[in-house]
CSV table of C-alpha atoms in Angstrom, one decimal:
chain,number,residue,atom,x,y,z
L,19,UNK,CA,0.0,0.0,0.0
L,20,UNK,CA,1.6,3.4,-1.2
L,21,UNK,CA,1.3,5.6,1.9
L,22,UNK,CA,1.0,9.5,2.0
L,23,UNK,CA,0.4,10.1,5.7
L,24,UNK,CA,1.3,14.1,6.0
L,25,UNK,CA,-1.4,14.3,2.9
L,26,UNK,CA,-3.5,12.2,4.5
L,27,UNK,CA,-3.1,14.6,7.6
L,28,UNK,CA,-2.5,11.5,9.4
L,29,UNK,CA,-1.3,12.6,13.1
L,30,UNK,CA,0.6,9.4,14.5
L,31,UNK,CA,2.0,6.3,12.9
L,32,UNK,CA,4.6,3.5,13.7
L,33,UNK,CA,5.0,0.9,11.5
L,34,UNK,CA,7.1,-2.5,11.5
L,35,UNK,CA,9.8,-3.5,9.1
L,36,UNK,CA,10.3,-7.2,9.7
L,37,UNK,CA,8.3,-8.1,7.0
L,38,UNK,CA,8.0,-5.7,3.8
L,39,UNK,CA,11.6,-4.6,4.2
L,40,UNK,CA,12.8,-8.0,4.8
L,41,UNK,CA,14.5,-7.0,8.4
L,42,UNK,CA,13.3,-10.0,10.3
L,43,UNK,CA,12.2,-10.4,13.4
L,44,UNK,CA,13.6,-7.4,15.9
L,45,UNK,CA,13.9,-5.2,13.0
L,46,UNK,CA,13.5,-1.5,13.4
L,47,UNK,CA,10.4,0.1,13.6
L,48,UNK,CA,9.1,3.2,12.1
L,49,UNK,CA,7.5,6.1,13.8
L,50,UNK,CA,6.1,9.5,11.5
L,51,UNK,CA,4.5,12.7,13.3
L,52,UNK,CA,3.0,15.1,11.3
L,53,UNK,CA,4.7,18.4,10.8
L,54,UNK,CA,1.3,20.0,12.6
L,55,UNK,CA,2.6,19.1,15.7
L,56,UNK,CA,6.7,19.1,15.3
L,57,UNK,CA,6.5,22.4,17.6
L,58,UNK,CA,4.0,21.0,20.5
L,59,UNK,CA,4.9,17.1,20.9
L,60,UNK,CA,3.7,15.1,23.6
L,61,UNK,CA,6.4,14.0,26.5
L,62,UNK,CA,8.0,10.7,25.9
L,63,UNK,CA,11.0,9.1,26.8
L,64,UNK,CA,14.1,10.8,25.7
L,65,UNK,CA,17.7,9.6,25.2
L,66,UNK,CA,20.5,11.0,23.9
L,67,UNK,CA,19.8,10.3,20.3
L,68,UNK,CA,16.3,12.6,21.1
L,69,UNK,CA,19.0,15.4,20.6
L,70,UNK,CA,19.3,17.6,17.9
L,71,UNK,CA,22.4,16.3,15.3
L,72,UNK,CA,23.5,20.0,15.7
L,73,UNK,CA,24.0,19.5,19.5
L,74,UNK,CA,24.1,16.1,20.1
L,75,UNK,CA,27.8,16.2,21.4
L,76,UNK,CA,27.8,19.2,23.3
L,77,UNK,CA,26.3,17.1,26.1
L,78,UNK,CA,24.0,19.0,27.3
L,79,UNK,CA,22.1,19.0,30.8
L,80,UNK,CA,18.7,19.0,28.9
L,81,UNK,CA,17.5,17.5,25.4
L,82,UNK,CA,18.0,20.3,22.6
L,83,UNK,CA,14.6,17.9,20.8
L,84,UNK,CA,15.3,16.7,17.5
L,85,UNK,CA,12.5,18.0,14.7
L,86,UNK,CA,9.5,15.0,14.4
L,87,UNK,CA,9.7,11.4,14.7
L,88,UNK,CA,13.6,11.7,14.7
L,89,UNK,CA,13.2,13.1,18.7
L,90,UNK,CA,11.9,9.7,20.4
L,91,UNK,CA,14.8,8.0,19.4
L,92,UNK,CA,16.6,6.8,22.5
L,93,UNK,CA,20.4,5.8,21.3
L,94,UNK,CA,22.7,4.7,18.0
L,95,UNK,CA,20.3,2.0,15.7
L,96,UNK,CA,22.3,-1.2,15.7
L,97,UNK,CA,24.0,-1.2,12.6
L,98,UNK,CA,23.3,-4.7,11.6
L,99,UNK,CA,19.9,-4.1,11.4
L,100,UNK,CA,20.0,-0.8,9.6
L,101,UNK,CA,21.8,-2.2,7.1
L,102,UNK,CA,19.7,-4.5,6.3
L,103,UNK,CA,16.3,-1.9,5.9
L,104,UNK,CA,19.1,0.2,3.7
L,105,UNK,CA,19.6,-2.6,1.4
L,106,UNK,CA,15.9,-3.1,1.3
L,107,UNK,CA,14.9,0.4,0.4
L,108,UNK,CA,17.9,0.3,-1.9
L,109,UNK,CA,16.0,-2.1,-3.8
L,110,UNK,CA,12.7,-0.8,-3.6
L,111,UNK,CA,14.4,2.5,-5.0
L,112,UNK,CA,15.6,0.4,-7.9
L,113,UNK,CA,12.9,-1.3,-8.3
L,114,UNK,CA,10.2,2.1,-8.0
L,115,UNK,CA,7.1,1.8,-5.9
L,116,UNK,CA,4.8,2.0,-9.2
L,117,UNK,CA,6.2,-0.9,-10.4
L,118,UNK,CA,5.9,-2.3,-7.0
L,119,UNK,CA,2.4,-1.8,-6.5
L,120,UNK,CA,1.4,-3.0,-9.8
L,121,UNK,CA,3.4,-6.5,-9.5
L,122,UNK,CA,1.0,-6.3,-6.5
L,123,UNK,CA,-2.1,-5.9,-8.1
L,124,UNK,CA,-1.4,-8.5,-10.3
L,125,UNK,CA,-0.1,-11.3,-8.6
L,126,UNK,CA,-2.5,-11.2,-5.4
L,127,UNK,CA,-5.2,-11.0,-7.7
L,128,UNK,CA,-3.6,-13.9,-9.8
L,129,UNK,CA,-3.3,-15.7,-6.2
L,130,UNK,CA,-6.9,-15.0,-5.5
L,131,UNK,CA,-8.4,-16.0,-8.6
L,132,UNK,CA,-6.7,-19.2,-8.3
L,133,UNK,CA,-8.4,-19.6,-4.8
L,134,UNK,CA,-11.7,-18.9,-6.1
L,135,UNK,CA,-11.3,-20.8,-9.0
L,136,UNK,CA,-9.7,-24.0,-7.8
L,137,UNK,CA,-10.4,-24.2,-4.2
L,138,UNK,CA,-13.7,-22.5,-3.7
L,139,UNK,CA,-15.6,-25.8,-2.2
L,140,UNK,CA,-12.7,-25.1,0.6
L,141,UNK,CA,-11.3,-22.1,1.0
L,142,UNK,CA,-13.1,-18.3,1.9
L,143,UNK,CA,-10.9,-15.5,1.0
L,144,UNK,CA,-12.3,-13.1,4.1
L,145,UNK,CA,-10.1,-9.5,3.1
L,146,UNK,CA,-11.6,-7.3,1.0
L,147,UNK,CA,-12.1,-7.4,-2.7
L,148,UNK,CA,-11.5,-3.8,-3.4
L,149,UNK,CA,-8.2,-3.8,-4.3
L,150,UNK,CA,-7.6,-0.1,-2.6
L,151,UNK,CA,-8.8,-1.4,0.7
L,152,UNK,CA,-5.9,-3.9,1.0
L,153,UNK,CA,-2.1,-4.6,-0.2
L,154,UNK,CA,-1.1,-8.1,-1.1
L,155,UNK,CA,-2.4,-10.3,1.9
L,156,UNK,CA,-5.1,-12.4,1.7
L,157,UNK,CA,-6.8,-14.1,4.9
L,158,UNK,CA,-8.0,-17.4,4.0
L,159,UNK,CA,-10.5,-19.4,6.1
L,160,UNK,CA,-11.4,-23.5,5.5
L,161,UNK,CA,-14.2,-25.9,6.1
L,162,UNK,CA,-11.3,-28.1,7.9
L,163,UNK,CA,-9.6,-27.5,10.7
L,164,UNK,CA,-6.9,-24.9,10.3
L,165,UNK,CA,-4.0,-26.7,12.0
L,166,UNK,CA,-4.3,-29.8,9.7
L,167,UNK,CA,-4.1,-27.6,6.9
L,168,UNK,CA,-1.2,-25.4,8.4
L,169,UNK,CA,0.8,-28.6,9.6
L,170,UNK,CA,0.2,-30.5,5.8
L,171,UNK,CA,1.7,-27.6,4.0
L,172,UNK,CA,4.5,-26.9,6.2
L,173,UNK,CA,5.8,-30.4,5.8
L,174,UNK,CA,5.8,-29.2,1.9
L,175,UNK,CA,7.7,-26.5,2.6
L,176,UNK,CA,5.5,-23.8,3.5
L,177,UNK,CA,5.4,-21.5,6.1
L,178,UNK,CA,2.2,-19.1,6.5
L,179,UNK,CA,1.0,-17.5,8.9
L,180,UNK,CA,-1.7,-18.3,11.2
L,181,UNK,CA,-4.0,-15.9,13.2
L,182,UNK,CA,-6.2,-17.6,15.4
L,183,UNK,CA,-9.4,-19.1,16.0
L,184,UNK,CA,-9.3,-19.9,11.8
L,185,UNK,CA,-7.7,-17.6,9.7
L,186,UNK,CA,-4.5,-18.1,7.7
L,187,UNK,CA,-2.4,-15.1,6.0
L,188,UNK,CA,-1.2,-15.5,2.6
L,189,UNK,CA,1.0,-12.5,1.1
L,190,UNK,CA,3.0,-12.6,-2.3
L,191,UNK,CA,6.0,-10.4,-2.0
L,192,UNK,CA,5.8,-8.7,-5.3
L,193,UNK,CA,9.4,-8.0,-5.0
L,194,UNK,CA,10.7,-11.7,-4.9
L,195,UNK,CA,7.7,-13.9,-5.2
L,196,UNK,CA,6.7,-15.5,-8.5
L,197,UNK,CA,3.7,-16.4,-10.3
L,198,UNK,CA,4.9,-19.7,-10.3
L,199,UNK,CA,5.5,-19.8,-6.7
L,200,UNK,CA,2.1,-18.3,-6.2
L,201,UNK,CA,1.0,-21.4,-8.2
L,202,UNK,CA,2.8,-24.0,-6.6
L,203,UNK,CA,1.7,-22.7,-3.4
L,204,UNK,CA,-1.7,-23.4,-4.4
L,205,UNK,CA,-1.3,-26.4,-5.9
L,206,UNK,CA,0.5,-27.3,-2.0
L,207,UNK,CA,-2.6,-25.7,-0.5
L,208,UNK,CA,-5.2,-28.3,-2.7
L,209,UNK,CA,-3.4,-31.2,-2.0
L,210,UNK,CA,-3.4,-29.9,1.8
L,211,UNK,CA,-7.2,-29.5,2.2
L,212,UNK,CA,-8.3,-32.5,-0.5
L,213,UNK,CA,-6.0,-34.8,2.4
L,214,UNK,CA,-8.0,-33.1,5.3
L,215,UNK,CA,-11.3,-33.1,3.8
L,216,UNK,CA,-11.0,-36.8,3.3
């Protein structure tokens, strides 16, 4: 999903990068505050990275605030992990968001035609049809239990994730995902459920 949050006039917003920008688990977050309220922000904890670059190693008694989102940081980013968001958004810079977002049209609408297609007698895609009111997951539901279906596919080598009491998450990374691996993930997915519908 292409996000314009100042245009939006969004206030707040922190965001996870463990999974878009390939970080892993314990990856950096990401925090925005709108430029509304850079000159009256609410207290928070402070550290030293809070400071100002301009004054940040004059030591100072009190925090000389960073502008925005930059003054709740608390100290130095471990490098590891901003390296590997830089080589992420390097990509994606490569790569451009337009064409991002339309490999994303197309293959989790490729993946969901193939679900209501092929597996419809099994299988309830539950997110939104509207294309502009969701990015490239799909949450799936059966009419089998969800952990025989979760355990059959992982021993075929894939990992989804699961969101409890029933739902499963399926998201094709257009940056790296295929349309034949969106295939043979349904192809894994049929076999699954025609085993536990048995």
């Amino acid at each position: 999903v292409e996000l314009k949050l100042g245009e939006w006039g969004v206030d707040f917003a922190v965001w996870c990068s463990y999974k878009y920008l390939n970080s892993g688990a314990g990856g950096i977050g990401g925090a925005f505050v709108h430029e509304k309220h850079h000159k009256n922000m609410p207290h928070h904890l402070e550290g030293w990275w809070s400071n100002s670059q301009e004054t940040r190693f004059e030591m100072r008694d009190k925090v000389d605030a960073a502008i925005g989102a930059d003054s709740f940081r608390l100290c130095n980013p471990p490098p590891w992990l901003s390296a590997l968001n830089l080589a992420s958004l390097e990509i994606f810079q490569e790569a451009g968001m337009e064409a991002i977002l339309a490999k994303q049209y197309l293959i989790t609408g490729y993946l969901e035609y193939l679900l209501t297609t092929r597996l419809a007698k099994h299988v309830k895609v539950i997110t939104p049809k509207d294309t502009a009111q969701r990015g490239c997951q799909l949450s799936l539901v059966f009419n089998c239990d969800l952990n025989d279906v979760h355990d059959r596919i992982q021993r075929n080598g894939v990992i989804c994730d699961v969101r409890y009491p029933n739902a499963m998450r399926i998201a094709p990374a257009p940056l790296y995902n295929s349309y034949k691996d969106v295939r043979q993930f349904v192809d894994i997915l049929q076999e699954a459920l025609e085993f536990c519908t048995e």
